[in-house]
Coordinates of C-alpha atoms in Angstrom, one line a residue:
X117 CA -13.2 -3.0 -23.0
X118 CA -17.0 -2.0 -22.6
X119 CA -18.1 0.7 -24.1
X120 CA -19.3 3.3 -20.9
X121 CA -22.9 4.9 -20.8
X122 CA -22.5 9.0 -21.1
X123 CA -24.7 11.4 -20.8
X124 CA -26.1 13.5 -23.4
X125 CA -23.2 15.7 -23.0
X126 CA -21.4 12.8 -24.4
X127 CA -19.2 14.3 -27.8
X128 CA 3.6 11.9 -10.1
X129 CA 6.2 10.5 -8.3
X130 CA 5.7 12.3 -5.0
X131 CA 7.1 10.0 -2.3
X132 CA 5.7 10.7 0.8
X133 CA 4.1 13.8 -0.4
X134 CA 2.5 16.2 2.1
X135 CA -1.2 15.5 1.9
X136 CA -2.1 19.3 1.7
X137 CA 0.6 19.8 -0.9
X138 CA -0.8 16.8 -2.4
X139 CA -4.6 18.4 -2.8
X140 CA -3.6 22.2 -3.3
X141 CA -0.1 23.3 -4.8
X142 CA -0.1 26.2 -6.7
X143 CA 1.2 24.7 -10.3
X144 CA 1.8 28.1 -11.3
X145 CA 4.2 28.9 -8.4
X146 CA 6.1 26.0 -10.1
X147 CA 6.4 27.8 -13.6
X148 CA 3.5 26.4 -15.3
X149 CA 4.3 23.0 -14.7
X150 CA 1.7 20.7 -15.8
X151 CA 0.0 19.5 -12.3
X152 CA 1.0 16.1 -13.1
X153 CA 4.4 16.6 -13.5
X154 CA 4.1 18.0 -10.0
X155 CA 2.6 15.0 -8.4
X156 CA -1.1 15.8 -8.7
X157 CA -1.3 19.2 -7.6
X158 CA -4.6 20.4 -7.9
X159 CA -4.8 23.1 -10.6
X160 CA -7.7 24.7 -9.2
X161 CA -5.0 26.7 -6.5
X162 CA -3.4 28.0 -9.6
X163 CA -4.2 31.8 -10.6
X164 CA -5.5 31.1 -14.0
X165 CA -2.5 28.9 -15.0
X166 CA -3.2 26.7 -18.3
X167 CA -2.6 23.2 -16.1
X168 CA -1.8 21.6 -19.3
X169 CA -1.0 22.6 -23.0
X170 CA -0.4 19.4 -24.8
X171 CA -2.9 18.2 -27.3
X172 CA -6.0 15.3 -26.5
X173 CA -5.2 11.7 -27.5
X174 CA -8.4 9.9 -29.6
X175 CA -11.3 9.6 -27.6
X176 CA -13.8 6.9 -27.1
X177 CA -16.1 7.8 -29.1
X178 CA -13.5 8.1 -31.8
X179 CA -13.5 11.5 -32.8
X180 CA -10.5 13.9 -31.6
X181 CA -11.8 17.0 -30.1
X182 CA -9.7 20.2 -30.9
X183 CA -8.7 20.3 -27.0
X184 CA -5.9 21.9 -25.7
X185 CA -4.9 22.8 -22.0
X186 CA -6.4 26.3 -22.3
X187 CA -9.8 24.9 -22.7
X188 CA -9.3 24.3 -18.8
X189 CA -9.2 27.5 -17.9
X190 CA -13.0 29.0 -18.6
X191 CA -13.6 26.1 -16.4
X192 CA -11.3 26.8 -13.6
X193 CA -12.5 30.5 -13.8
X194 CA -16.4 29.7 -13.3
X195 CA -15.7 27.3 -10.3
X196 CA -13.7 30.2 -8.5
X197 CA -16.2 32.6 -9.4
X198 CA -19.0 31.0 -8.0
X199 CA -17.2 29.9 -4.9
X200 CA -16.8 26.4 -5.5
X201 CA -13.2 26.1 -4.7
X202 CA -13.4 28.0 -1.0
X203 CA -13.4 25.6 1.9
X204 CA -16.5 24.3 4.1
X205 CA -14.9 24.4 7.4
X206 CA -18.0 24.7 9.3
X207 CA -19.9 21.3 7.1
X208 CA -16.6 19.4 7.8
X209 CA -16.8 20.2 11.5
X210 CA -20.4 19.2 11.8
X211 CA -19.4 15.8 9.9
X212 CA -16.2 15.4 11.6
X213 CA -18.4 15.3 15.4
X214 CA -21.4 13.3 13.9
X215 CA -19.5 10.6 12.7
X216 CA -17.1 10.8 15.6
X217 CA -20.2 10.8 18.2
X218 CA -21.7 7.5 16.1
X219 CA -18.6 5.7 16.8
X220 CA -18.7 6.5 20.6
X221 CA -22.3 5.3 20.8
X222 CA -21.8 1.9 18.9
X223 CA -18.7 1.2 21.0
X224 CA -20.7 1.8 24.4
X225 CA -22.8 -0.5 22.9
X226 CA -20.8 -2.9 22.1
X227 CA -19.3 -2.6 25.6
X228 CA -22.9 -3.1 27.2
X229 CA -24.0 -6.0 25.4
X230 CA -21.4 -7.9 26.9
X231 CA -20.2 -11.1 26.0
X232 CA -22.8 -12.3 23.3
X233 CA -22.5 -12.9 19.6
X234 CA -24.9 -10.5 19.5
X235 CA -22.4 -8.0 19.0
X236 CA -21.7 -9.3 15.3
X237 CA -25.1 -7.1 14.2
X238 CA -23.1 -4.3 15.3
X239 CA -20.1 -4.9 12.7
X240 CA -22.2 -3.8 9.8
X241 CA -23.2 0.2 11.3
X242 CA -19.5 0.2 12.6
X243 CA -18.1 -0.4 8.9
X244 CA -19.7 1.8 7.6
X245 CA -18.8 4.4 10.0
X246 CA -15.1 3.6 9.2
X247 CA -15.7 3.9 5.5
X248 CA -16.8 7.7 6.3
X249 CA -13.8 8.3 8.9
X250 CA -11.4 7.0 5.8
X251 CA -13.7 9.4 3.7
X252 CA -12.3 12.0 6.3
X253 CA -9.0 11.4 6.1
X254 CA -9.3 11.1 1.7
X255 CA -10.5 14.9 1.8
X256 CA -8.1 15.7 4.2
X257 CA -5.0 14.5 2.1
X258 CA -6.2 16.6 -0.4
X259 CA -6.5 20.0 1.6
X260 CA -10.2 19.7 1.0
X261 CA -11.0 20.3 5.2
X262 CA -8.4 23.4 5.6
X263 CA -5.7 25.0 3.6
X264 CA -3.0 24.1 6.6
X265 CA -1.2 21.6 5.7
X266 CA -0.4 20.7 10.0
X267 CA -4.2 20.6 10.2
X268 CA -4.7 18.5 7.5
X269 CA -2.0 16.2 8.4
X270 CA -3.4 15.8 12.1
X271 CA -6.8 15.6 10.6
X272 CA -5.4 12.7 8.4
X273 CA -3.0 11.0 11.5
X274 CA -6.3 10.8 13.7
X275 CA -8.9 9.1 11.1
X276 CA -6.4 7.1 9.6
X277 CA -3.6 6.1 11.7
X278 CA -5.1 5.9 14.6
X279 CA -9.3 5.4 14.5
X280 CA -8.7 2.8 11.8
X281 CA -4.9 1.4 12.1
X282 CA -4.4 2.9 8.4
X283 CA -1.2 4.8 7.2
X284 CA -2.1 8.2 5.6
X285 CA 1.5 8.8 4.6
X286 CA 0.8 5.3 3.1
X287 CA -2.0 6.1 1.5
X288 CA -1.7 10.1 0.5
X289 CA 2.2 8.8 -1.4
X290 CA 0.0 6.1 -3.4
X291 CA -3.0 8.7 -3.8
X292 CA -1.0 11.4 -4.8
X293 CA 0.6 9.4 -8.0
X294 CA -2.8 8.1 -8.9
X295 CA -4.2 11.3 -9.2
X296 CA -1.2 12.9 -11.3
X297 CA -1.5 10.2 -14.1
X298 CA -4.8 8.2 -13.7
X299 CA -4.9 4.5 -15.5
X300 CA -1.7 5.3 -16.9
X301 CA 0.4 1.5 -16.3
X302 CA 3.4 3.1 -15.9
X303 CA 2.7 5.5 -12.9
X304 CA -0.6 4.7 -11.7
X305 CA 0.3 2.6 -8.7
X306 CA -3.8 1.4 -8.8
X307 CA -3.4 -0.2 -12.1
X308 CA 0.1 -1.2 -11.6
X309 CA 0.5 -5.4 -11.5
X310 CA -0.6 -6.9 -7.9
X311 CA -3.2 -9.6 -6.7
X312 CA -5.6 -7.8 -9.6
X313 CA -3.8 -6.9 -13.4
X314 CA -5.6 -4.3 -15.7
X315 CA -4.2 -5.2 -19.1
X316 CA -3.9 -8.0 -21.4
X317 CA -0.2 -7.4 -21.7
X318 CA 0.2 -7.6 -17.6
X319 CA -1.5 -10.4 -17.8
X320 CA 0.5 -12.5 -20.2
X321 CA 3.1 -12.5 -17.6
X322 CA 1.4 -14.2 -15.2
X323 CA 2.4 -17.6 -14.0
X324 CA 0.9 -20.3 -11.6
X325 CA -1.8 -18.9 -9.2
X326 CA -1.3 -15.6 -10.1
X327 CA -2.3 -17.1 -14.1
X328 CA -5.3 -18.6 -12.2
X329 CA -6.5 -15.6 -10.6
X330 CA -6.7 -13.6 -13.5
X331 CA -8.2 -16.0 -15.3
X332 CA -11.2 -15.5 -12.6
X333 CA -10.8 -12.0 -11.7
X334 CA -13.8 -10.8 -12.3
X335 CA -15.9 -13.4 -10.2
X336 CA -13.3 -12.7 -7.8
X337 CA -13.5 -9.1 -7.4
X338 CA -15.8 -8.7 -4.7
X339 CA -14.5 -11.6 -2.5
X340 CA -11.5 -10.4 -2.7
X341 CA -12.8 -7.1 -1.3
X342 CA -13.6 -8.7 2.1
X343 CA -9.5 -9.0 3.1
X344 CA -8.8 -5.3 2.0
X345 CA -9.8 -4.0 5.4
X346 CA -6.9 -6.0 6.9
X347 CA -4.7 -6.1 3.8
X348 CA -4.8 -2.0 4.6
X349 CA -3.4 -1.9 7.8
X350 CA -0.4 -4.3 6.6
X351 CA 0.4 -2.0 3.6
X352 CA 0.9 0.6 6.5
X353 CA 3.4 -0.9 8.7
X354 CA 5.2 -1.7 5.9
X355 CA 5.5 1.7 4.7
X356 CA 6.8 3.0 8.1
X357 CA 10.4 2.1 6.9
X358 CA 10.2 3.9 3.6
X359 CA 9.1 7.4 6.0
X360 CA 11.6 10.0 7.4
X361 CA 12.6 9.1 11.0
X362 CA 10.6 11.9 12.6
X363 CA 7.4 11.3 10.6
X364 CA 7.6 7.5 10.9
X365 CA 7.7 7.8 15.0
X366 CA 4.3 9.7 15.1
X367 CA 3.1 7.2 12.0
X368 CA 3.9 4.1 14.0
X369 CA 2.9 5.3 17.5
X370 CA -0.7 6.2 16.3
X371 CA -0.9 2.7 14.0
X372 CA 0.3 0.5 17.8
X373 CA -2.3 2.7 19.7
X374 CA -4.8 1.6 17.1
X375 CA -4.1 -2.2 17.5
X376 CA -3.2 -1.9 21.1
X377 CA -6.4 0.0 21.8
X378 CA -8.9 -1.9 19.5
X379 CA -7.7 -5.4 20.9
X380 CA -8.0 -4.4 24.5
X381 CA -11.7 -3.5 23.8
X382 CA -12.7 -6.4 22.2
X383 CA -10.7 -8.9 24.3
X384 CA -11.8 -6.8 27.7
X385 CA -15.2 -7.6 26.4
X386 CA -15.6 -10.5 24.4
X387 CA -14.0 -14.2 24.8
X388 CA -10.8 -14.4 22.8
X389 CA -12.8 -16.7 19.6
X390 CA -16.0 -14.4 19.3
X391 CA -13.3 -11.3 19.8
X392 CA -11.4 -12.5 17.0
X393 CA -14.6 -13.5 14.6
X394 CA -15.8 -10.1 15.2
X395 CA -12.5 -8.4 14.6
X396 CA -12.3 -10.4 11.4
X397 CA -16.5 -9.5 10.5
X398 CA -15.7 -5.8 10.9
X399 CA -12.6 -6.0 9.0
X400 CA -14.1 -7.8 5.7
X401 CA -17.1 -5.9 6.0
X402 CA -15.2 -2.1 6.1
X403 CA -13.0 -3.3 3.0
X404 CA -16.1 -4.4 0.9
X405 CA -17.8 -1.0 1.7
X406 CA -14.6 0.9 0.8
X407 CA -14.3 -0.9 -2.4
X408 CA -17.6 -0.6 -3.2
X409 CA -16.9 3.5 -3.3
X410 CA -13.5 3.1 -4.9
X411 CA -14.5 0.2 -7.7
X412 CA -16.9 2.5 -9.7
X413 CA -14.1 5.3 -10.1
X414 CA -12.0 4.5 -13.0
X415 CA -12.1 0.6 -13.8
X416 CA -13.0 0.0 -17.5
X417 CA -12.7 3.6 -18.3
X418 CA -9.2 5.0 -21.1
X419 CA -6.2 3.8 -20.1
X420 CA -3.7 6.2 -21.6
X421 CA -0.7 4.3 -24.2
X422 CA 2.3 4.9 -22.1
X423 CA 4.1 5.3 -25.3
X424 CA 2.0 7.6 -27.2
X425 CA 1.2 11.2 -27.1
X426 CA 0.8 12.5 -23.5
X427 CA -2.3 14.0 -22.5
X428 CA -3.7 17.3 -21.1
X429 CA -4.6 17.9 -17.4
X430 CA -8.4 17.8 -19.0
X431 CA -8.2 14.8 -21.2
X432 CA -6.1 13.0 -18.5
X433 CA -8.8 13.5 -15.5
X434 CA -12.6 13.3 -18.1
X435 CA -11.7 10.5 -20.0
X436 CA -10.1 8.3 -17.0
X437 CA -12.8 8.7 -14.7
X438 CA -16.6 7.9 -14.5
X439 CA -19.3 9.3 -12.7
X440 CA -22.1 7.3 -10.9
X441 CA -25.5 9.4 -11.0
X442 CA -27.1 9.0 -7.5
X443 CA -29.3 11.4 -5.3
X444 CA -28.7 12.1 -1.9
X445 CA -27.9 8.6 -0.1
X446 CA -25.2 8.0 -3.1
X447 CA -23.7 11.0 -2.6
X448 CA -23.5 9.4 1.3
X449 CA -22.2 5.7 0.4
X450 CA -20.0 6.5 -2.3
X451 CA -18.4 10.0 0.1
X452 CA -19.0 11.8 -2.9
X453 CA -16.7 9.8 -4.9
X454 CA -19.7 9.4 -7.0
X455 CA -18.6 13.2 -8.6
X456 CA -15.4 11.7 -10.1
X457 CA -14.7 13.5 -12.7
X458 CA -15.3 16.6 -10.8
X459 CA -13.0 15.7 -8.0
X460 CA -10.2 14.6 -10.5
X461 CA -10.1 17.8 -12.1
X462 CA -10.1 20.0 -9.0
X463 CA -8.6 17.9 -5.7
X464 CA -8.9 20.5 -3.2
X465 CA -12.7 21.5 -3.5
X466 CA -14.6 20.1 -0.8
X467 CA -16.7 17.8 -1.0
X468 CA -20.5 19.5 -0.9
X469 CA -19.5 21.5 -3.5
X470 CA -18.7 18.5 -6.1
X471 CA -22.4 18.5 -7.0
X472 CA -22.5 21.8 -7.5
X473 CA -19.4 22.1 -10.1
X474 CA -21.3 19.3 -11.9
X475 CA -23.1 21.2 -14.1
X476 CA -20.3 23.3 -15.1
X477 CA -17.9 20.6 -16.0
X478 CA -20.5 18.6 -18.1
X479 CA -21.6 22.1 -19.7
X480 CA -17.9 22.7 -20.5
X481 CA -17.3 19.0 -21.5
X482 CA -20.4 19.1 -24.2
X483 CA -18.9 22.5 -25.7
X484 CA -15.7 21.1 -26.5
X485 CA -17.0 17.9 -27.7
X486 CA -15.3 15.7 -25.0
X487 CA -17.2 13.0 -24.0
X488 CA -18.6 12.7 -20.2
X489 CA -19.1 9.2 -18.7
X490 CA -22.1 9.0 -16.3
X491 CA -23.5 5.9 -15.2
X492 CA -26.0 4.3 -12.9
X493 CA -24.3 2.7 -9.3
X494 CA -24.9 -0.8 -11.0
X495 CA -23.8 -0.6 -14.7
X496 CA -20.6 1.0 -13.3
X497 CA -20.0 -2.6 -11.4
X498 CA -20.5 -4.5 -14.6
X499 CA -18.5 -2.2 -16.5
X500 CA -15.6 -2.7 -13.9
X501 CA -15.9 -6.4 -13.8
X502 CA -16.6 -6.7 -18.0
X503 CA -13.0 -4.8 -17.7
X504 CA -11.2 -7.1 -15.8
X505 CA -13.1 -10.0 -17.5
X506 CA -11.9 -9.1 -20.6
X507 CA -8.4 -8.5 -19.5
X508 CA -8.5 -12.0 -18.4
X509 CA -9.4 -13.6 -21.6
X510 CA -6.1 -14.2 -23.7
X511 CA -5.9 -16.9 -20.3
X512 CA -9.0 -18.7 -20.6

């Protein structure tokens, strides 16, 4: 595994979740329960609760800080007082009508240019306009827009299910588990075994094409990112029969208005092969950028041993996740992803603030002696892909 670039502060099963639940349970409410235990409640809606009092596992750098869960709290305490963890209606609302008033102009666009391959130049703006409506409904799941859990939901249901034909019931169940116990084989559904594995011992089970694949992941990665954008939309219908019968209606008409809207447009407009070129252009195009902001997160970084000592809120959330230093227009491609760490440790605070808490958390990182992974947007890719690479080897 490479060996990740830090800054010089370097020494849940929830099913079907609610997605504010998901970003903003009270852990304390729940006796103390460690967040993760509680389906990756965000401790940062706790009043002072210790989210976790176990001791830290060895670290990277192969010292073992003195860490318990209590060294969360100072932390917790400092972002509350300086106002970090209170919602940003207002920015959301002002996002929420840019990005919704972008779309509208690209699809009258689209509509006027007619029928003309031209309209392909238009699939790379309207990717990337999906990538921030999917950024919308991530902060949404995690109460990060409003407190409410109905508005967050609806929030969610219109940017997901039905501007971009993706489940968020789908998508806040696999979310939810991801963020309770990050890189963790076992219960991390994003490192469990699929099309991609993540460790050597997932990968000596692998037989015929799936033995190939591995074998080549890492050249394979980013290729592989171009049938996402579809590949999402399929993982959603099939959730719809794993969803309560009320809550799978409203799922499944939102997802058929998607596809019966978006295929009216473009066969209303286009011929039926440039209609289906485009659809498949967009598509590819919208799952690269997405994985592009994902990728960077936690690929390469600890993977907690399943069968050794479990590991404090802190420790499980710093030493999974890596940061990706960036000004302004990272902070815009990545949706603030880029503040990892920061948004790990506290779900529910909104997304402008994440730069602000930075500070803080790599302050209180360096006076425990926990080490804090920051890298540039590039060396986090090769990291990623010298991960799966290596993962890969025992086939080659």
């Amino acid at each position: 595994m490479p060996q990740a670039t830090a800054t010089t502060a370097d020494p849940a099963e929830a099913g079907g979740a609610d997605p504010a639940e998901a970003g903003g349970a009270d852990p304390a409410e729940a006796g103390g329960a460690d967040p993760a235990e509680a389906g990756g409640a965000d401790p940062a809606e706790a009043a002072g609760a210790d989210p976790a009092v176990e001791s830290s596992p060895d670290r990277r750098a192969g010292t073992r800080a003195e860490a318990t869960g209590s060294d969360f709290a100072p932390l917790l305490r400092a972002a509350r007082d300086q106002g970090l963890l209170e919602r940003r209606t207002d920015r959301y609302a002002l996002g929420i009508a840019a990005n919704l008033a972008a779309l509208g102009a690209l699809i009258t666009g689209f509509v006027l240019l007619g029928d003309t391959w031209w309209s392909l130049l238009l699939t790379l703006p309207l990717a990337v306009l999906w990538t921030r409506t999917a950024f919308v409904a991530h902060d949404a799941g995690h109460a990060q827009i409003s407190a409410d859990r109905r508005t967050s939901r609806v929030i969610g249901l219109v940017h997901a299910n039905l501007l971009l034909g993706m489940n968020e019931a789908w998508w806040n169940d696999k979310h939810v588990r991801h963020h309770a116990n990050p890189n963790h084989v076992d219960k991390d559904p994003d490192v469990g075994v699929g099309a991609l594995v993540w460790t050597q011992k997932q990968a000596e089970k692998r037989e015929g094409f799936a033995r190939w694949l591995t074998r080549n992941q890492a050249r394979l990665f980013f290729p592989m990112l171009l049938l996402e954008g579809i590949a999402l939309k399929i993982y959603g219908f099939q959730f719809l029969r794993r969803q309560p019968l009320r809550e799978r209606a409203v799922s499944a008409l939102l997802l058929t208005a998607h596809v019966a809207l978006y295929a009216t447009l473009l066969f209303s407009t286009l011929s039926p092969g440039k209609a289906i070129v485009f659809a498949l252009v967009l598509h590819a195009l919208f799952g690269l950028h997405l994985g592009l902001a994902f990728a960077p997160n936690h690929k390469g970084m600890e993977m907690p041993d399943p069968d050794g000592e479990r590991w404090g809120h802190l420790q499980r959330q710093v030493l999974t996740s890596r940061n990706v230093r960036g000004g302004v227009l990272t902070d815009w491609f990545l949706g603030g992803l880029n503040y990892q760490i920061e948004h790990h440790l506290f779900p529910s605070m909104p997304r402008p603030h994440l730069r602000l808490a930075q500070p803080l958390v790599r302050a209180h990182c360096a006076g425990i002696g926990m080490p804090y992974t920051e890298t540039g947007l590039i060396e986090s890719y090769r990291q990623a892909l010298a991960h799966m690479h290596d993962v890969g080897e025992p086939l080659r």
